[in-house]
Coordinates of C-alpha atoms and ligand atoms in Angstrom, one line a residue:
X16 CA 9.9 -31.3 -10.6
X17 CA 7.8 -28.4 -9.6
X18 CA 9.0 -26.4 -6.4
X19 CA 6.7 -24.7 -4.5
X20 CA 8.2 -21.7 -2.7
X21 CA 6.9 -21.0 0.8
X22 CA 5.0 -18.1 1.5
X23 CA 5.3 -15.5 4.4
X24 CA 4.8 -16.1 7.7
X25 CA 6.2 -15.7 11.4
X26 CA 8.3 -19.6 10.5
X27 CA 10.2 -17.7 7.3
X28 CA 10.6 -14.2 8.3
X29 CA 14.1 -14.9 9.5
X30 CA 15.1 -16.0 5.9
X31 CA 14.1 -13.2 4.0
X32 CA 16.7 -11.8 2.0
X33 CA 19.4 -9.2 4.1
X34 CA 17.7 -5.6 3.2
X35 CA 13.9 -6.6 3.6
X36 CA 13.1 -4.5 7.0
X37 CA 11.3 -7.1 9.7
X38 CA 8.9 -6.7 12.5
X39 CA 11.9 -6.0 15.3
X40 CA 9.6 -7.5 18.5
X41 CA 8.2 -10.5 19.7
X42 CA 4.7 -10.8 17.7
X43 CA 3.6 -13.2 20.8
X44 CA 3.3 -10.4 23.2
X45 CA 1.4 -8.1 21.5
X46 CA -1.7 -7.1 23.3
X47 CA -4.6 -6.3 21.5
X48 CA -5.3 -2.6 21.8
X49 CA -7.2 -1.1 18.1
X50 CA -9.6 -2.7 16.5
X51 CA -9.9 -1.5 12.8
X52 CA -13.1 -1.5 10.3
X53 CA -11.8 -1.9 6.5
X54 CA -8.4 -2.7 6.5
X55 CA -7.7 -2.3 2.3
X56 CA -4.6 -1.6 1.3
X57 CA -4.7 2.1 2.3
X58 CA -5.0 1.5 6.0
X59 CA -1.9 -1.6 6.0
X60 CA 0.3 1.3 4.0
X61 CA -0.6 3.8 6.6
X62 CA -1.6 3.2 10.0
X63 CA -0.5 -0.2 10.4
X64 CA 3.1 0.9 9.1
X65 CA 2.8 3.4 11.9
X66 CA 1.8 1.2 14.5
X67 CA 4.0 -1.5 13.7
X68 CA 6.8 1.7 14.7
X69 CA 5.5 2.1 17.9
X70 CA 5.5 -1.7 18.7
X71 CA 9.2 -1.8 17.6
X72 CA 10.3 0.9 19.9
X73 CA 8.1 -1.4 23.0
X74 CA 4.6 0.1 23.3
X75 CA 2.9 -3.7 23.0
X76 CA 0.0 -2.1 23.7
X77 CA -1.9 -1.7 20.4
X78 CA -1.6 -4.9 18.2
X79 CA -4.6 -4.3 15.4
X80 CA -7.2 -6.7 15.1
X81 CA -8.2 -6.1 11.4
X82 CA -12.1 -6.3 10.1
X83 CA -13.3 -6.6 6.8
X84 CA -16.8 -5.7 7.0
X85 CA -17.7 -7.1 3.2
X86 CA -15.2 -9.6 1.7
X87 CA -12.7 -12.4 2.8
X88 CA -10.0 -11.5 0.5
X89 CA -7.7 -9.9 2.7
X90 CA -8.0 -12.1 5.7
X91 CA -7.9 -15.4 3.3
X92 CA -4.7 -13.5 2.5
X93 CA -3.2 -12.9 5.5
X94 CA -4.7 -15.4 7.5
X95 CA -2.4 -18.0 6.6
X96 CA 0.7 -15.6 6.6
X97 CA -0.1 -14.8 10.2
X98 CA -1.2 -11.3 9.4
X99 CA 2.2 -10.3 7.9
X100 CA 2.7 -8.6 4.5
X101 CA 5.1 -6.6 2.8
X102 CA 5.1 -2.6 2.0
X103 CA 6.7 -1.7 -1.1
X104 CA 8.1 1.4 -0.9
X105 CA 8.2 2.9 -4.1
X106 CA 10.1 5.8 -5.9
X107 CA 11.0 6.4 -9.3
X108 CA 14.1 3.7 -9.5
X109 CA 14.2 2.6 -5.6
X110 CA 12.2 0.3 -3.9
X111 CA 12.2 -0.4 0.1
X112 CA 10.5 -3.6 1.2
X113 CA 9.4 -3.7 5.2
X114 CA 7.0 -6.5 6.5
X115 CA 4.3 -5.1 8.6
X116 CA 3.8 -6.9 11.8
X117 CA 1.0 -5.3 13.6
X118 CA -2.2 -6.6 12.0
X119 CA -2.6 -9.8 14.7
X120 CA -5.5 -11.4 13.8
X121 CA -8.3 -10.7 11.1
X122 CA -12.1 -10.8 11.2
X123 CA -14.6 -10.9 8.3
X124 CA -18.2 -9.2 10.0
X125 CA -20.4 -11.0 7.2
X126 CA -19.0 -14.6 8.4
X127 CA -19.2 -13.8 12.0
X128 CA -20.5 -10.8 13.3
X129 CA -20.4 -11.9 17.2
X130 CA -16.1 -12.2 16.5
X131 CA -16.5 -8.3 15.6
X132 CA -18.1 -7.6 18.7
X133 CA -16.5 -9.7 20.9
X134 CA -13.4 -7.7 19.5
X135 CA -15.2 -4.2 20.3
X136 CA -16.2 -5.0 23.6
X137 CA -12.9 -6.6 25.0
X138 CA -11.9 -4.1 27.4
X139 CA -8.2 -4.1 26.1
X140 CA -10.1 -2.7 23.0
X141 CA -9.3 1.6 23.8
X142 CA -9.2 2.6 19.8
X143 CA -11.2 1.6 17.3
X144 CA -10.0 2.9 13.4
X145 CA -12.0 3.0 10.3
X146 CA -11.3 3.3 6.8
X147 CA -14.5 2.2 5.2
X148 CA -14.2 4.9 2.3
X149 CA -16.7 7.6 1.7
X150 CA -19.7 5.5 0.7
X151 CA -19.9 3.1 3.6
X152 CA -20.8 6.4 6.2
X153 CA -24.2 6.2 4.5
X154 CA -24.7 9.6 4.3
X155 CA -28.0 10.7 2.4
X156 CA -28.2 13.0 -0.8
X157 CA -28.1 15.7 2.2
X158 CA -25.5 14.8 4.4
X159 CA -27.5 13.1 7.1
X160 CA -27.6 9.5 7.7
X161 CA -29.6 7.8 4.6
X162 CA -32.3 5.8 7.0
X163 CA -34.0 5.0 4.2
X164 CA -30.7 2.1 3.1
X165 CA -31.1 -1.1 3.4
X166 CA -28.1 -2.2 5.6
X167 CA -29.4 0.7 8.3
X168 CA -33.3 -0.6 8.0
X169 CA -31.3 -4.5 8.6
X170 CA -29.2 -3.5 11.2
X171 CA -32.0 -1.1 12.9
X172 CA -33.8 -4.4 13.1
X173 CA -31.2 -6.7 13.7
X174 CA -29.3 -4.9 16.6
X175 CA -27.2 -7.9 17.4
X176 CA -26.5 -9.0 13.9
X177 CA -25.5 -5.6 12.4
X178 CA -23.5 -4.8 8.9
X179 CA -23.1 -1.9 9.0
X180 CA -20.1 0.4 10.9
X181 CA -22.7 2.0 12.7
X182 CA -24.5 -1.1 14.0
X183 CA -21.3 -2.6 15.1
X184 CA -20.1 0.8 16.8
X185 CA -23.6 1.6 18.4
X186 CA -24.3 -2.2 19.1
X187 CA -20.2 -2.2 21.0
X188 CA -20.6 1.1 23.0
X189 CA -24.3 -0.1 24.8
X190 CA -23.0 -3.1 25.6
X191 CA -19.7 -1.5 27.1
X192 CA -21.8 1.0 28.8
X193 CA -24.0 -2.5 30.3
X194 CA -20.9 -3.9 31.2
X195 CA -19.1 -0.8 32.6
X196 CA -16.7 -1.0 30.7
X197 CA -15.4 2.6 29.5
X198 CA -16.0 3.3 25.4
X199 CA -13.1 3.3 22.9
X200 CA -12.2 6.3 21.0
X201 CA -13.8 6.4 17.9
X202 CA -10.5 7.5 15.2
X203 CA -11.7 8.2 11.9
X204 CA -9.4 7.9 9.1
X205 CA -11.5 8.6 5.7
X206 CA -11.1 11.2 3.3
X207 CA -14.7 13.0 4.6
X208 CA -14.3 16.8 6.4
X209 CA -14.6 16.9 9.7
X210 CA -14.3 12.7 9.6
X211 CA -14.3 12.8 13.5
X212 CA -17.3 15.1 13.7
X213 CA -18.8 13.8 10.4
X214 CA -19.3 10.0 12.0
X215 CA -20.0 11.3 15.6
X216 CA -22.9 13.0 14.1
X217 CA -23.8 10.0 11.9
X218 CA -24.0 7.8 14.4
X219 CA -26.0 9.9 16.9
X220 CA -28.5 10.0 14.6
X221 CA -28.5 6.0 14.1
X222 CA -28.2 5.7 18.0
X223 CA -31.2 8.0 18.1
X224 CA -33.6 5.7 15.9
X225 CA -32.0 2.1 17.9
X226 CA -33.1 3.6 21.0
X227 CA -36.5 4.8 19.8
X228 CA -36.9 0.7 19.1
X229 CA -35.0 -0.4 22.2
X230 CA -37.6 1.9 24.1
X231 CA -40.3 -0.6 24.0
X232 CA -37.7 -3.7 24.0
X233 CA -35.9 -2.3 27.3
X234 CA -32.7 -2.6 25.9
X235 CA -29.7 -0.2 26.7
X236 CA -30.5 3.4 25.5
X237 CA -27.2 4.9 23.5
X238 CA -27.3 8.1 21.9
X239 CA -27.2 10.4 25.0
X240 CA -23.8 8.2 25.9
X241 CA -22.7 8.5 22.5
X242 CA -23.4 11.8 21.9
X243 CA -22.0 13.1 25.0
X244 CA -19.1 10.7 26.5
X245 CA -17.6 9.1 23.0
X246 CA -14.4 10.7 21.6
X247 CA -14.3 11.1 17.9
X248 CA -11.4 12.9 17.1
X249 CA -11.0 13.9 13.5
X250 CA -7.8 12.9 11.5
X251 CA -5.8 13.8 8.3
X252 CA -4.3 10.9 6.5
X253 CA -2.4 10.5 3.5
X254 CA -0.2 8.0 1.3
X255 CA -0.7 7.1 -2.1
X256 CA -1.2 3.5 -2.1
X257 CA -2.2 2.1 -5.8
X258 CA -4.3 -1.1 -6.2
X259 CA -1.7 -4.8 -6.1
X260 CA -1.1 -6.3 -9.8
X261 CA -0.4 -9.7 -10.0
X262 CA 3.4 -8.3 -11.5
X263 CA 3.5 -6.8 -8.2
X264 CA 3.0 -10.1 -6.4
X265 CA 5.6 -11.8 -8.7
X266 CA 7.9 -9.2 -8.5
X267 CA 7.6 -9.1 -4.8
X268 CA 8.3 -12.9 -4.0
X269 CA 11.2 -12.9 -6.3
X270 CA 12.2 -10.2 -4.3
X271 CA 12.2 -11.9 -1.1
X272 CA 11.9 -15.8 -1.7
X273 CA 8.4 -16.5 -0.7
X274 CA 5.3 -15.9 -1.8
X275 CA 3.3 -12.8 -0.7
X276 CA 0.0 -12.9 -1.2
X277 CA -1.5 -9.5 -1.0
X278 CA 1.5 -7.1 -0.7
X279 CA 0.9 -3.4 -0.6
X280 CA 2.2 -0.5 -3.0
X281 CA 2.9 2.9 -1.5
X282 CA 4.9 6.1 -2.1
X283 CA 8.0 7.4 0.6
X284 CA 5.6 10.3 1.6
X285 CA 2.8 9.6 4.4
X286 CA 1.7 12.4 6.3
X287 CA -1.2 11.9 9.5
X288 CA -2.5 14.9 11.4
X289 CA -4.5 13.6 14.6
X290 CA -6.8 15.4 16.8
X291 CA -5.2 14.8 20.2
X292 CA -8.5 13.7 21.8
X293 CA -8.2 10.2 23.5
X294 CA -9.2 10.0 26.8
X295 CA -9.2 5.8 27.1
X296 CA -5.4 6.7 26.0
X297 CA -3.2 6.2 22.5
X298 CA -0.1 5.6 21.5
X299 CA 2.7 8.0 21.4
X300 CA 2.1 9.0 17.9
X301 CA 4.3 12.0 17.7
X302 CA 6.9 9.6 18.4
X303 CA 6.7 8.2 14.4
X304 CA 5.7 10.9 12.9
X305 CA 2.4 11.8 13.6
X306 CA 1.6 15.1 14.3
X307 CA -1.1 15.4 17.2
X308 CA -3.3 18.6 17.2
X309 CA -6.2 20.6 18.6
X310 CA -7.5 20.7 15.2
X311 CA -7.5 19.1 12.1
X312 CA -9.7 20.8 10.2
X313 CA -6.9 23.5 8.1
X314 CA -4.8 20.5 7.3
X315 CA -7.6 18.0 6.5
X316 CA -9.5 21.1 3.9
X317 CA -6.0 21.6 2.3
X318 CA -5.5 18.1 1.4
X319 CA -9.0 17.1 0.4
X320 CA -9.3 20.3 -2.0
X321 CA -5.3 20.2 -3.2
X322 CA -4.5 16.7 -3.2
X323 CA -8.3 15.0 -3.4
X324 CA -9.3 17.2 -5.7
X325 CA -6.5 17.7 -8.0
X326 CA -6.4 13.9 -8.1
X327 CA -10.3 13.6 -9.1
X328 CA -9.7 16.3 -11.8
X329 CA -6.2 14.2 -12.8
X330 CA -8.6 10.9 -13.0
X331 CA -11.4 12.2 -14.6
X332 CA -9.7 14.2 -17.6
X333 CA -6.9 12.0 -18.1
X334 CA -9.5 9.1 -18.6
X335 CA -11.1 11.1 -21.1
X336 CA -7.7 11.9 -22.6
X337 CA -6.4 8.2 -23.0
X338 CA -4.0 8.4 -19.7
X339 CA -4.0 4.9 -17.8
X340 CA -1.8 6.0 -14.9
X341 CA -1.7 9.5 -12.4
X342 CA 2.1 9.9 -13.5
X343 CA 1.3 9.9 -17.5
X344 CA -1.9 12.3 -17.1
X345 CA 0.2 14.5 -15.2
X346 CA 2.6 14.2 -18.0
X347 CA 0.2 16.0 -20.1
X348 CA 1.4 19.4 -20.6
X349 CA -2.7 20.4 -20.9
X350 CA -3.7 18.8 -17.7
X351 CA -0.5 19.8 -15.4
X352 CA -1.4 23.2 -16.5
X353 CA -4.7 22.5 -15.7
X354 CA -4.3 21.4 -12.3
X355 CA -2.2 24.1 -11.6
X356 CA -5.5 26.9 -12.5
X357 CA -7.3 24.1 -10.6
X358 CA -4.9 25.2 -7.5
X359 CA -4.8 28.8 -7.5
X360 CA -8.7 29.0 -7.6
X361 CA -8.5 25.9 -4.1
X362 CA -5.7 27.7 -2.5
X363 CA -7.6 31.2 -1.4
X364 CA -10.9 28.7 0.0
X365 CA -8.4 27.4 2.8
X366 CA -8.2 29.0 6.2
X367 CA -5.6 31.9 6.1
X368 CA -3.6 32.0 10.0
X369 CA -3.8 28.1 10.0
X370 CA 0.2 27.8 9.2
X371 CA -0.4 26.3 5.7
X372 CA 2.2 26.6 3.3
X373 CA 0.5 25.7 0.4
X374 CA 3.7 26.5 -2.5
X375 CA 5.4 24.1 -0.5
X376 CA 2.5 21.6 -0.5
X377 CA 2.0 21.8 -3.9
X378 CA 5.3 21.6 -4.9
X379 CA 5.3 18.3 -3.2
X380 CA 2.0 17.3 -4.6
X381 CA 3.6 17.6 -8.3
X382 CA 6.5 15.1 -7.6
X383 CA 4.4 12.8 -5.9
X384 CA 2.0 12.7 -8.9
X385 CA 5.1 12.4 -11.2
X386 CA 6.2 9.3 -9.2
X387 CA 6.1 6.9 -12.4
X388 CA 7.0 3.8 -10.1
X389 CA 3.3 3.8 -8.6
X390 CA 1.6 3.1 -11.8
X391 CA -1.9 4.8 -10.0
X392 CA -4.5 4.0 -12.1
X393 CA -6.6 6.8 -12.8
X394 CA -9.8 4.5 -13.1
X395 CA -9.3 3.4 -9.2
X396 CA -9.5 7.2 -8.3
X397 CA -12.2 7.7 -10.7
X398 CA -14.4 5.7 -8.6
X399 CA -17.2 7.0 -5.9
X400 CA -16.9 10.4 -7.5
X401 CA -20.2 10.9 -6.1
X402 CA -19.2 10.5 -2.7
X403 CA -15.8 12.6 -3.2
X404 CA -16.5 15.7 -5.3
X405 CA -18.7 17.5 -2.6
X406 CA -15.8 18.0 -0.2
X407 CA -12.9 17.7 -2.7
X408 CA -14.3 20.5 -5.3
X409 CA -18.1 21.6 -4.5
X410 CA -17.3 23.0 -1.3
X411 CA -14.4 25.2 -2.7
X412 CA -16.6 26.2 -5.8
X413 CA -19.4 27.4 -3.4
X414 CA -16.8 29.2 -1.6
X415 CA -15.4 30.9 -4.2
X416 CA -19.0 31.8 -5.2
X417 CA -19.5 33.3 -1.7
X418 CA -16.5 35.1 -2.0
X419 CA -17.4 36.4 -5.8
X420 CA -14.1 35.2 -7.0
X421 CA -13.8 33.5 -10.5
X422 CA -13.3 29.8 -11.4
X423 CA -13.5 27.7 -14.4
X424 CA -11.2 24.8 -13.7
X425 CA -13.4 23.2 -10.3
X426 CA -16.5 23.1 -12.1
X427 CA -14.6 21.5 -14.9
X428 CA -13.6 18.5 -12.7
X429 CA -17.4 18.1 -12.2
X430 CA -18.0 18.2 -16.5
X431 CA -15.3 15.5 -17.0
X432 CA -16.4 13.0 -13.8
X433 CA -20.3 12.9 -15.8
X434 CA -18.6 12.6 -19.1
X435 CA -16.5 9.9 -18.1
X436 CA -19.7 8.2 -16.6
X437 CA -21.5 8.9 -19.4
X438 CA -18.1 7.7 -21.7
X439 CA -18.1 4.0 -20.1
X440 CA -19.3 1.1 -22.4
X441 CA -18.5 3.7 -25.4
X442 CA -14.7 5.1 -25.4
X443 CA -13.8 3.8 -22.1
X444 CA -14.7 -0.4 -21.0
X445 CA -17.9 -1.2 -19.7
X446 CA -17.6 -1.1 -15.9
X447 CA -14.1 0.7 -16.0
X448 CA -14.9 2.7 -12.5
X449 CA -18.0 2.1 -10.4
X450 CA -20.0 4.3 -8.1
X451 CA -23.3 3.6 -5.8
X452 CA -25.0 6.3 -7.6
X453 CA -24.4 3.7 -11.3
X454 CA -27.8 2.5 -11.7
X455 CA -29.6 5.9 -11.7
X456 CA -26.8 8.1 -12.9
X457 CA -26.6 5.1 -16.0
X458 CA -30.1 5.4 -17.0
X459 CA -29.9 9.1 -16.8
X460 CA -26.9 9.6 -18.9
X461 CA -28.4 7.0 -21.5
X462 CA -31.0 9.7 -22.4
X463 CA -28.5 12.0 -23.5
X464 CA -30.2 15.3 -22.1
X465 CA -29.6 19.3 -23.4
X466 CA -26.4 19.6 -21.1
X467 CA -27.9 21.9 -19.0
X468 CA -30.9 19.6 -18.1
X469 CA -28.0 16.1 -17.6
X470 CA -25.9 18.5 -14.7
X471 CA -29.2 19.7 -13.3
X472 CA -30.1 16.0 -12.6
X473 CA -26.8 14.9 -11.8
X474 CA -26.8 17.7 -9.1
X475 CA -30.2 16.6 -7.8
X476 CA -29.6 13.0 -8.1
X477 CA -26.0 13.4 -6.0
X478 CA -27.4 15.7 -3.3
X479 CA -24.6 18.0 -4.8
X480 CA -24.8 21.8 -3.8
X481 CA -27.6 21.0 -1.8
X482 CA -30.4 24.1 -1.3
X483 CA -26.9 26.5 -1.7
X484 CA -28.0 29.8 -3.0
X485 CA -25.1 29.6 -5.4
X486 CA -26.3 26.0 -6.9
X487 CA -27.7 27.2 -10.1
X488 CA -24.9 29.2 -10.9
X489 CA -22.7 26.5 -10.3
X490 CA -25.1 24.2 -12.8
X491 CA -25.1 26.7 -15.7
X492 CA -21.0 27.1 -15.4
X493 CA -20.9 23.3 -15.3
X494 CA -22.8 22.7 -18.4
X495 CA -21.0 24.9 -20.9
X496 CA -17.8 22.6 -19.9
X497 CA -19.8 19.4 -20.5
X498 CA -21.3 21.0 -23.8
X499 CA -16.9 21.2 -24.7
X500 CA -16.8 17.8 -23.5
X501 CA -19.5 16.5 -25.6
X502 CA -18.7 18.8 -28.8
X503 CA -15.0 17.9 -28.9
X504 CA -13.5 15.9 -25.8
X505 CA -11.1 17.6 -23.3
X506 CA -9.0 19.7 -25.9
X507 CA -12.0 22.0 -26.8
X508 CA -12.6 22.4 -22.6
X509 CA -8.7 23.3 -21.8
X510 CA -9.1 25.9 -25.4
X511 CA -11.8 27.5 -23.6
X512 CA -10.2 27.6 -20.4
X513 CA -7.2 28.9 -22.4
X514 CA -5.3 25.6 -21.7
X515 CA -3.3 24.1 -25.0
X516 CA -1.6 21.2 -25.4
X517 CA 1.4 20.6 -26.8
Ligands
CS2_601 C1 -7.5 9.2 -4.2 C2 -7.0 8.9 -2.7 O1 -8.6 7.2 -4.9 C3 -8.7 8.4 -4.5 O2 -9.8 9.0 -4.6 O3 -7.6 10.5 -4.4 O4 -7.2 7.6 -2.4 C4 -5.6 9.4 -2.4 O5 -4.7 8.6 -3.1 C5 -5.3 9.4 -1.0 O6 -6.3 10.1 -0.3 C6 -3.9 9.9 -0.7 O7 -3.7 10.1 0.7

């Protein structure tokens, strides 16, 4: 006969195998106090697991009410599991399983975009979270908004209907400000400088053209009240969280009895560094672990240029030298050395005076990479690279350009990301890593330009470098590495770097 096991949910948490760590409070009296855009796998690792610490120890007031803003998969996930799921905790040989309890109900935009906003405008609302990833602020070639994208044209047009996060964020605050209801803090949790700063200015700017529309259509005007009485406060997060395999989900109802059907993957180490800015109120972060500051910005540079950008460099060369996983690229006596040269030439860009203790950091950096029970796949990093590299290795190149200090190994990270593009459908499988940039960086790459020509369109095509002084200079030292890449793959660009392998 075939059994079917029964899956997670508040009616079988109390049978879960002795070990497994549950949700220590009464899920019924949770009020709703965060509403978060994007909840992947990287935000229920993270800040759910940190919420769900504060609701243990009796603040009730911030049960998450998750969005998706594209896809059902996560709420047709939870859904039925009444928004529980498991972390997996995982270190080389160990393995800690904790059920997250916090996520209370889940929202998919697309299906029903008046839910969202009913969500944003309930007055127990005080925090709304985002981790929409880099692509989704909608940031044109030169860091301003991109009016010129579809979903901004749509939701410019379509104030009541929006897709975007800045439709539903402008679309919330007006009609909190026509109810008089105070605005929620806006807490941005993407891997973007200056997140806080970078999305308050974004969405200014959208504010600006609604209300330039709502003029003539007497609706609520928002940019002034966004501009001036919203609270963005900018945020440093961090866990590695790798993409679910099905041998996850097997191994992880064996584990515990009943089926899961989206657990999450993560590493012991989570770091968040919060601007302490929240005038509609917050939990008490510092309580779990949090660490609230005035600002973020020191700690947020030295993980998007030591961790982000040693983990782009990690992707792109270990795809190019066969390496499925973080842990076995990093295995690679050529590409540890060459993240350590990628390092020393990040580490004197950071801001000296800020505290940072950067030998420790990357100490700590090398173990977590080495952490063979994550299995991170080096094609899930690999993707956006467009949207990443300017603030994980542009911005330190121009910097050290400024400062006439010399670097090889940054602008090498930028060689192997267009070689890997330009490597899909040919060494690497069709589709292996995406970015929004595919279509035109594709047909590009097809025509198999003088290396110096391919990195000159790359740049202009990706708004990298901008109308930087040093941008030419950066081109030239980027195409010699992609002439390496091309003559002879990633040995002959580590020879010439002075890098061999073992
Ligand atoms: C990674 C990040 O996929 C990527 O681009 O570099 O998701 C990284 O794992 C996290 O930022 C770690 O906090």
């Amino acid at each position: 006969m075939l059994m079917t096991r029964s899956h997670l949910s508040d009616a079988t948490l109390q049978k879960l195998p002795a070990g497994t760590k549950i949700p220590a409070y009464d899920r019924g009296h949770i009020a709703p106090g965060i509403v978060h855009l994007g909840v992947g796998a990287f935000h229920r690792a993270h800040q759910a697991a940190y919420v769900d610490e504060c609701l243990a120890a009796g603040d009730m007031e911030w049960g998450i009410t998750g969005v998706s803003l594209r896809s059902p998969d996560t709420r047709d996930a939870l859904s039925p599991q009444d928004g529980l799921y498991t972390l997996a905790i995982r270190s080389s040989g160990e393995e800690e399983l904790r059920v997250i309890g916090s996520i209370q109900s889940m929202l998919v935009a697309p299906e029903d975009p008046g839910a969202v906003l009913a969500a944003l405008t309930d007055p127990h609302t005080r925090i709304v979270t985002l981790t929409i990833t880099e692509k989704a602020y909608l940031r044109a070639a030169g860091g301003g908004l991109d009016v010129a994208h579809p979903d901004i044209t749509h939701d410019l047009a379509n104030p009541q209907l929006p897709k975007t996060a800045h439709g539903f964020l402008a679309e919330a605050l007006a009609r909190r400000l026509a109810a008089g209801t105070p605005p929620f803090t806006v807490l941005c949790c993407d891997n973007l400088p200056a997140n806080g700063a970078t999305l308050h200015r974004l969405l200014t700017e959208f504010a600006e053209l609604r209300d330039a529309r709502s003029a003539t259509a007497g609706d609520t005007m928002i940019a002034d009240h966004i501009a001036n009485a919203v609270a963005f406060p900018s945020s440093m997060v961090d866990r590695i969280v790798p993409a679910t395999t099905d041998a996850d989900r097997a191994r992880i109802a064996g584990e515990l009895g009943v089926d899961d059907a989206w657990p999450v993957m993560t590493e012991p180490f989570r770091q968040w560094v919060v601007e302490d800015n929240f005038p509609a109120g917050r939990p008490d972060w510092e309580k779990f672990g949090v660490t609230m500051v005035g600002d973020v910005g020191p700690f947020e540079d030295m993980k998007l240029r030591l961790l982000n950008g040693a983990h782009s460099g990690v992707a792109y060369l270990g795809l190019l030298s066969g390496h499925a996983t973080v842990d076995r690229a990093f295995a690679d006596p050529a590409i540890r050395k060459f993240v350590d040269g990628l390092w020393a030439e990040a580490i004197p860009t950071l801001p000296e005076g800020a505290g940072l203790d950067t030998s420790t950091y990357t100490a700590e950096l090398a173990e977590r990479f080495s952490n063979t029970a994550l299995a991170h796949r080096t094609a899930q990093i690999a993707n956006d690279g467009s949207q990443k590299l300017p603030q994980r290795i542009i911005a330190s190149a121009l910097e050290c350009l400024e400062a006439g200090t010399e670097f090889v190994h940054l602008t090498l990270v930028v060689a192997a990301w267009i070689a890997a593009c330009a490597a899909r459908g040919k060494t690497l499988p069709e589709g292996h890593f995406t970015d929004p940039l595919d279509a035109a960086l594709t047909a590009l790459l097809d025509q198999q330009l003088p290396a110096n020509e391919t990195v000159t369109a790359v740049f202009d095509l990706a708004g990298f470098a901008g109308d930087h002084a040093e941008r030419q200079t950066l081109i030239e030292i980027t195409a010699v590495h992609l002439v390496h890449l091309r003559r002879d793959g990633p040995t002959l660009a580590f020879a010439a770097l002075g890098i061999e392998g073992e």
